[in-house]
PDB file of C-alpha atoms in Angstrom:
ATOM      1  CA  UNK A  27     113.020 197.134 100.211  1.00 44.00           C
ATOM      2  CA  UNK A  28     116.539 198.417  99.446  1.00 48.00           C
ATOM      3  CA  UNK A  29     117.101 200.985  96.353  1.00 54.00           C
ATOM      4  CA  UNK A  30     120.327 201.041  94.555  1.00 53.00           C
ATOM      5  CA  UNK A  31     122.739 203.736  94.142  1.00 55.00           C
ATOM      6  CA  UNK A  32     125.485 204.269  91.732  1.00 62.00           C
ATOM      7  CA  UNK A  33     128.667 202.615  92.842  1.00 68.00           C
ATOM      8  CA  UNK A  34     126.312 199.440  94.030  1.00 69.00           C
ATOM      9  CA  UNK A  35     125.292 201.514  97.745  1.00 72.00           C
ATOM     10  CA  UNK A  36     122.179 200.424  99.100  1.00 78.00           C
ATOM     11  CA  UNK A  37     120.126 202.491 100.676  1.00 77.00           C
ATOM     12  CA  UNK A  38     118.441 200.510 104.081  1.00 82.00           C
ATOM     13  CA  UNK A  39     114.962 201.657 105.436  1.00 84.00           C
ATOM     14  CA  UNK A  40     114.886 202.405 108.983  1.00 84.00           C
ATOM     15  CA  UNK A  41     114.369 199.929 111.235  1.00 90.00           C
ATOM     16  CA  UNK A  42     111.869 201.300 113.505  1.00 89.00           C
ATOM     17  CA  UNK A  43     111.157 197.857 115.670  1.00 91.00           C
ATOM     18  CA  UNK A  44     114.844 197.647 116.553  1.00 91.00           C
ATOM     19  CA  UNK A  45     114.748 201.383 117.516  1.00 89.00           C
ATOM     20  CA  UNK A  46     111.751 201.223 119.668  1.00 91.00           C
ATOM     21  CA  UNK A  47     112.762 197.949 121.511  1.00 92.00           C
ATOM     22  CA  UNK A  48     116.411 199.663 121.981  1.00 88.00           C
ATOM     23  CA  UNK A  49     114.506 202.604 123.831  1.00 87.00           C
ATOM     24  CA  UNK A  50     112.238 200.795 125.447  1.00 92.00           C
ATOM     25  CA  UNK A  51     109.246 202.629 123.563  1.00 93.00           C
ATOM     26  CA  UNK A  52     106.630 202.102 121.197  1.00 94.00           C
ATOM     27  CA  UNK A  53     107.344 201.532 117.242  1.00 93.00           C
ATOM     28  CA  UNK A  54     104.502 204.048 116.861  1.00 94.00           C
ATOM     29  CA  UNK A  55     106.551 206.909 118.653  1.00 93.00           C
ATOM     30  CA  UNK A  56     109.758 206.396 117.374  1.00 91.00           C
ATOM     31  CA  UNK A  57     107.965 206.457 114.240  1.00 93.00           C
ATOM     32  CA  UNK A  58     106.555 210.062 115.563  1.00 93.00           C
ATOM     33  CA  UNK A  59     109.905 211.448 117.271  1.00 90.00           C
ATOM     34  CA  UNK A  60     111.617 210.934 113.437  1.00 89.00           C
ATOM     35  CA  UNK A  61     109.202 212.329 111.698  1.00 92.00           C
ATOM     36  CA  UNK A  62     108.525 215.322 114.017  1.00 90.00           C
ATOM     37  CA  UNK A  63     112.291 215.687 113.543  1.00 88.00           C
ATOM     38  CA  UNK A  64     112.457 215.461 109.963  1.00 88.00           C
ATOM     39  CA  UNK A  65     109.283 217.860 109.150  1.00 91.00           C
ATOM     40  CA  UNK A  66     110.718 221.052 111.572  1.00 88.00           C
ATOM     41  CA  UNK A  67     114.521 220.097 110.145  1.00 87.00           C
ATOM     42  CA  UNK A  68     113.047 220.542 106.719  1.00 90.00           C
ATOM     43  CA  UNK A  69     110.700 223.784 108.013  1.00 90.00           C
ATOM     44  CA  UNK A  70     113.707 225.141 109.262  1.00 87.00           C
ATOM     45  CA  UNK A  71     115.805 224.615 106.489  1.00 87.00           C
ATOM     46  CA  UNK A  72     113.502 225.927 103.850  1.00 90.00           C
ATOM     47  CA  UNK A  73     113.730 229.315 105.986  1.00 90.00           C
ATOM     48  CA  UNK A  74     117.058 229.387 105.681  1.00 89.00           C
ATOM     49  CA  UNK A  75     117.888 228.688 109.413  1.00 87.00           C
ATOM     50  CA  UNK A  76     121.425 227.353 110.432  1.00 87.00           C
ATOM     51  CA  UNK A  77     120.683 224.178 112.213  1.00 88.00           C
ATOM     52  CA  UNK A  78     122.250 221.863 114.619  1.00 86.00           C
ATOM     53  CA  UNK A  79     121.226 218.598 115.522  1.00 86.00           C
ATOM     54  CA  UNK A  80     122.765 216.795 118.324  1.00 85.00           C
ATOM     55  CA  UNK A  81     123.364 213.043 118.119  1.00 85.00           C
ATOM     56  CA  UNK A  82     123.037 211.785 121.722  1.00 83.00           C
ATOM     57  CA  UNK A  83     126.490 210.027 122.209  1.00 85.00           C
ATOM     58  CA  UNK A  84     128.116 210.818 118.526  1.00 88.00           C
ATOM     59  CA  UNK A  85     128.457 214.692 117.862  1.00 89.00           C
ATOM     60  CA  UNK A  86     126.755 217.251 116.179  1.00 89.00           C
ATOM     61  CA  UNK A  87     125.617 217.936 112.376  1.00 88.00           C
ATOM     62  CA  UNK A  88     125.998 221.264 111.793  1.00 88.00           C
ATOM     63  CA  UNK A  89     123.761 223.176 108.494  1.00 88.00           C
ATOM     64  CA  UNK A  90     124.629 226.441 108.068  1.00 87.00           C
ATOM     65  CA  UNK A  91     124.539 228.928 104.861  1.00 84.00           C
ATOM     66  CA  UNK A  92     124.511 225.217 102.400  1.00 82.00           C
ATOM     67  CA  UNK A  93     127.542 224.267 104.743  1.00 87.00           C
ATOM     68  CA  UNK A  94     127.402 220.543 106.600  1.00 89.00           C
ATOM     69  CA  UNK A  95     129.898 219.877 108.928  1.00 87.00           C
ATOM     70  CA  UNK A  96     129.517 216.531 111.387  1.00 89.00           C
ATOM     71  CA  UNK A  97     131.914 217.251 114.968  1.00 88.00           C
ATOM     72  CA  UNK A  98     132.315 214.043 116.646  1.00 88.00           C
ATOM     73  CA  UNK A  99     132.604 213.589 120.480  1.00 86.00           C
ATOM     74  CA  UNK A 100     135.890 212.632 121.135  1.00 81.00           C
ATOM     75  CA  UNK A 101     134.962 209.580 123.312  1.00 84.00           C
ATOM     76  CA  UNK A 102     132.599 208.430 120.422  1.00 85.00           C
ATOM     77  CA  UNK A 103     135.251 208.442 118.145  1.00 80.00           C
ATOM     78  CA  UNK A 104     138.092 206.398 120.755  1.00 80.00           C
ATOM     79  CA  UNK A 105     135.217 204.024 121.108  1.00 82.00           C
ATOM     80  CA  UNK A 106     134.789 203.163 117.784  1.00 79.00           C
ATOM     81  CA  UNK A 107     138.328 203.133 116.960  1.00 75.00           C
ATOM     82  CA  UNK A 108     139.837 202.134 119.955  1.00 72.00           C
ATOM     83  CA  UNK A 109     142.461 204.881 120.227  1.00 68.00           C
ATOM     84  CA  UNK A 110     142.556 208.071 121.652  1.00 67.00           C
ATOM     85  CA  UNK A 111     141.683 210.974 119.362  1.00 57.00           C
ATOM     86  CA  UNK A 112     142.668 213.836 120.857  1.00 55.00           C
ATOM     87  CA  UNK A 113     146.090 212.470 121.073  1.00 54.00           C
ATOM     88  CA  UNK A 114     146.416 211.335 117.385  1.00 51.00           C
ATOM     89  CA  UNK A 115     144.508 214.722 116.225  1.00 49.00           C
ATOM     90  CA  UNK A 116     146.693 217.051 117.122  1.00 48.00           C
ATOM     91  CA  UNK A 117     150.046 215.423 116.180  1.00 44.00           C
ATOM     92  CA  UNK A 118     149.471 212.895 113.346  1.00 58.00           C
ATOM     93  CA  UNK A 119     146.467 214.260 111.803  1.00 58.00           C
ATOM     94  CA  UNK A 120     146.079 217.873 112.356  1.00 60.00           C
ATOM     95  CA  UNK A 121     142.777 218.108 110.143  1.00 63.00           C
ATOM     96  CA  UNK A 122     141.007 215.485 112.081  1.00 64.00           C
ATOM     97  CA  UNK A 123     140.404 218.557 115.005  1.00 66.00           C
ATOM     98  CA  UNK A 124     137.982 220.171 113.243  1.00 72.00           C
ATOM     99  CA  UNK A 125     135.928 217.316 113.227  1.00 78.00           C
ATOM    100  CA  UNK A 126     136.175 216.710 116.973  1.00 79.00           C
ATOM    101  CA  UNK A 127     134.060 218.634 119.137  1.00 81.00           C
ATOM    102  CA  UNK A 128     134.189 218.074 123.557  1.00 78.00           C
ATOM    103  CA  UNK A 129     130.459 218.103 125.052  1.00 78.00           C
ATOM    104  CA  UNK A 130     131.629 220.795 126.832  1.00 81.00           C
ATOM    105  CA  UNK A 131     131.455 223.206 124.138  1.00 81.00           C
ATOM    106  CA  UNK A 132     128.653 225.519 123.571  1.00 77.00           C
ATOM    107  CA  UNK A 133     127.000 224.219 120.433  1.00 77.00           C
ATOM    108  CA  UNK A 134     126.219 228.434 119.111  1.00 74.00           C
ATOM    109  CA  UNK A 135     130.002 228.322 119.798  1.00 76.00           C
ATOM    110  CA  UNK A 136     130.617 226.055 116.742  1.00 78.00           C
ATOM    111  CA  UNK A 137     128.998 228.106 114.016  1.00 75.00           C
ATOM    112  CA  UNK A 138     129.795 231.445 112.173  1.00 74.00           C
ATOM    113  CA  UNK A 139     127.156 232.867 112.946  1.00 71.00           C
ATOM    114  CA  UNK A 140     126.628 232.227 116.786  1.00 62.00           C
ATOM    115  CA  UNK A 141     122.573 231.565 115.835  1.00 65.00           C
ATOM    116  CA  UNK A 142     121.700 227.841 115.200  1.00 69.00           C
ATOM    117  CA  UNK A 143     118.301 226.033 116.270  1.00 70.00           C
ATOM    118  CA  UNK A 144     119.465 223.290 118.130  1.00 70.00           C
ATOM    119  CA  UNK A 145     117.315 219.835 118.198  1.00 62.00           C
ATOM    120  CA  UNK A 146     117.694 217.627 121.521  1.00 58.00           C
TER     121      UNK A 146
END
């Protein structure tokens, strides 16, 4: 099932079988893992907690005081685009930095506050 969204979007439903047999585990504990995710993201939000959650391989989605901001890995990004970032970042498109983050960078580092909950 697919529901509709202004501006025809469709909204997909996970596809937990293709997930599990990418990692090699169970549909039952990806199925687990998401949820687990989603119920302490929520928890956590509803406290009020700044939150970041680390895509393996993409970046990191940063929630902080009703603020989202996604930072993409830089090698994420010249893989999907085939070009490298940091390059074009800082001399055609000076805005695109904030959105780029290295894996070398303290996540705590990336917020206003220093505190964040970070999810593996």
């Amino acid at each position: 099932l697919s529901c509709g969204f202004p501006g025809n979007k469709e909204l997909e439903p996970l596809k937990y079988a293709k997930m599990a047999m990418g990692a090699s585990v169970s549909r039952r504990k990806v199925e687990g893992c998401i949820l687990g995710i989603t119920s302490l993201l929520s928890h956590c939000l509803g406290k009020g907690e700044n939150v970041a959650l680390v895509l393996k391989d993409v970046g990191v989605l940063l929630i902080e005081d009703r603020r989202v901001v996604m930072k993409f890995y830089s090698d994420f990004l010249e893989r999907i685009t085939g070009k490298r970032i940091l390059e074009r970042a800082a001399f055609k498109a000076p805005q695109l930095r904030d959105m780029v983050v290295s894996r070398m960078v303290p996540i705590a580092s990336l917020t206003f506050t220093g505190r964040v909950i970070i999810f593996p």
